[in-house]
Amino acid sequence: MWNCLQHLKKNAVGPDLIPFWIWRDHAEIFTSVIHKIWNVSLKTGKWPFSWKRAHVIPLPKVDIPKGKQGFRGIKITPVIVRAFEKSVYNTHARDIVEQHLSSTQFAYKTGGSCTDAFLSMQHIIYSYLDEQDCKAVRVFAMDFSKAFDCVNHELLSSKLRQLPLNPLIVNWYLSFLEKRQQRVVYNGFKGQWREVNMGTTQGSVSGPYLFNVFINDLEFNLEGRPALFKYADDSTIIVPFWGNGQRRTDLVDQFLSWSSRNRMTCNPTKCKEIIFRQKGFNQGITPVRDIPQCAELSILEFFGPVFEKEVYVQECRYQGFSREGGQGTLQKKIE
């Protein structure tokens, strides 16, 4: 416990107004008290009420916000709460949660990154284009509306209980979510406290991990290959466009169906599609569910990497495999 307090790093102050350095510099005084509180919380599966409050700080999404839609609310919880969450997750939950996470989720897990997500997607796209009958690959970037804030606690509870976690830890997480309160704090303004009965508290330590559990059963495979890739709430569907007329755009419908069953909101008009074509294949491809296809020469971001709309593949065979500095590099010849 003393070691945990000693290694607190500088971060934002929560509703209790206690900065990190108070806990760190006076760890020898607070250690015994915090140790007792943490133990009681874990043994009973209950959270102290005052630790379930958060300040919502509106941060602009754009340079000049126009209305509330131009802001993103970041929830700031007490410093000691974040330390508690991190300690419990690393000690009691991380190994079990990550063992049961889908291999196509690349966020908020050990070793996961945007780069891994991009390379996995790239591999699937190229593997389809290597096949003679595949004329194009359709990639759909699906958009959840306020994903972290719309998680249903009853559904999340059911999914948590399916994991082989200690029941006390499951109850502890459910108590963390139950009857939370938050208020907006901005430029000296402090709003009234409001109770929150949904969401995973974006800005907390536990929120992203709980969201991973919630979305873990959103999984599609096609012809033995993964067809859905996730980076937190960003989901990408990859389907081939075969020359024999076979189409699998029903995966988009399955995604929307999952969203409906799990009480999440996905707006197809805010999703995007990018098409990777074989060179010489110029046939028009009908949009799915009114999902807009990227305009000519526009760009679209998937997990951070940027593509242009049409990428024409001239030769879909690996040129070679080289090793430099212990790392292998696969190359495609593209135009």
Steps between C-alpha positions, in 0.01 A plus 500: 500500500777743593675416174180569305461845655868579456480440126195713426562720199383851430146506365176695520334566835159340552191613694672445837751775402791295639801522265729206437792647695301499827465122478856452377685729740306382805476132412627390842200674662229384259616144432329329795172688451479442125601137549201445730258677263621298201474170688149572625393601149635177349362273773152648478498567127389856571638840403507804731230736376728805488738308273228450238488865399662659197542843350419527130743731324383609150792492257457641147508251214573776248680834506179703519215294650149588388262375764524207740568253219840662460612386845602166644433445870791348691421362844756568774485275806702537824870418477480234772210333317702462182785346699253257661351399164841443346620288791189280503493450124869407479477265798158336469359546150749571223624147432150351491350779290781493244490120474136525394528804274450456128823494300352772279480755784823701505430771758548503876687174526862401544687531171204642307549803277369687196792359303398142577142576396612659175737216408237236575249681280758542227579129508133404456451751217807371314404136560169560322660694216747215451205287388428518128121518536513792745445824310495737796490518877243714679602647834230653720594729789204471737412778740343460844338811641637579850608138541651520850206702632229265369608168652203335670595391853266201506651359181853575620426323829394188310817503290725557802346203679585277204869555572673280762559801724470492877132585574615765746696672223196486269284656773773756564490610135120510499507714814749727324240562227191519721351839590795701382474877504658763282484872434636736237789724602614762251666841530392546862149364440391200708179324409273298725580139580305258281469124537621287209343160437685391186846510343844383613633838618734608223801658666516244779754218509237224497278647227699384194550148639131466580416621150727231355303239695171645380594500131694173506218290354482726194696267276468402131691246295483441127640195324727423794634854518408776745264752343478752786784690664460713810703771663296598806171629353634529144385200299598411144330238282693346209316308227612384153324587174512185289486489124239223506247735654522366855461779755524500881378846586260333745775543759406867518144395584632260762700786653191721514301210646759450776487873572123488536503193726763656723326839508782680324443763233668467162420762240574361149515849350798578726681182401737495203603254231829474317553267202822324406482393134695278270652705219263513206189429703285812470151360552275713716431359845167577662520657847372297794243644740569851370854483637687767303794389290804725516506763229778486242838595649352563843657335803359280771654402829487151645657474846733789414650381165384691193396355164394658174166386365606275212813289535560306180700183548705406197649175621376322810797281573767544759823628351710363778569459865798674651640515850680801630580548864304188589174628351326357196348721231233385257463712190232529236548639155233766456435784262 
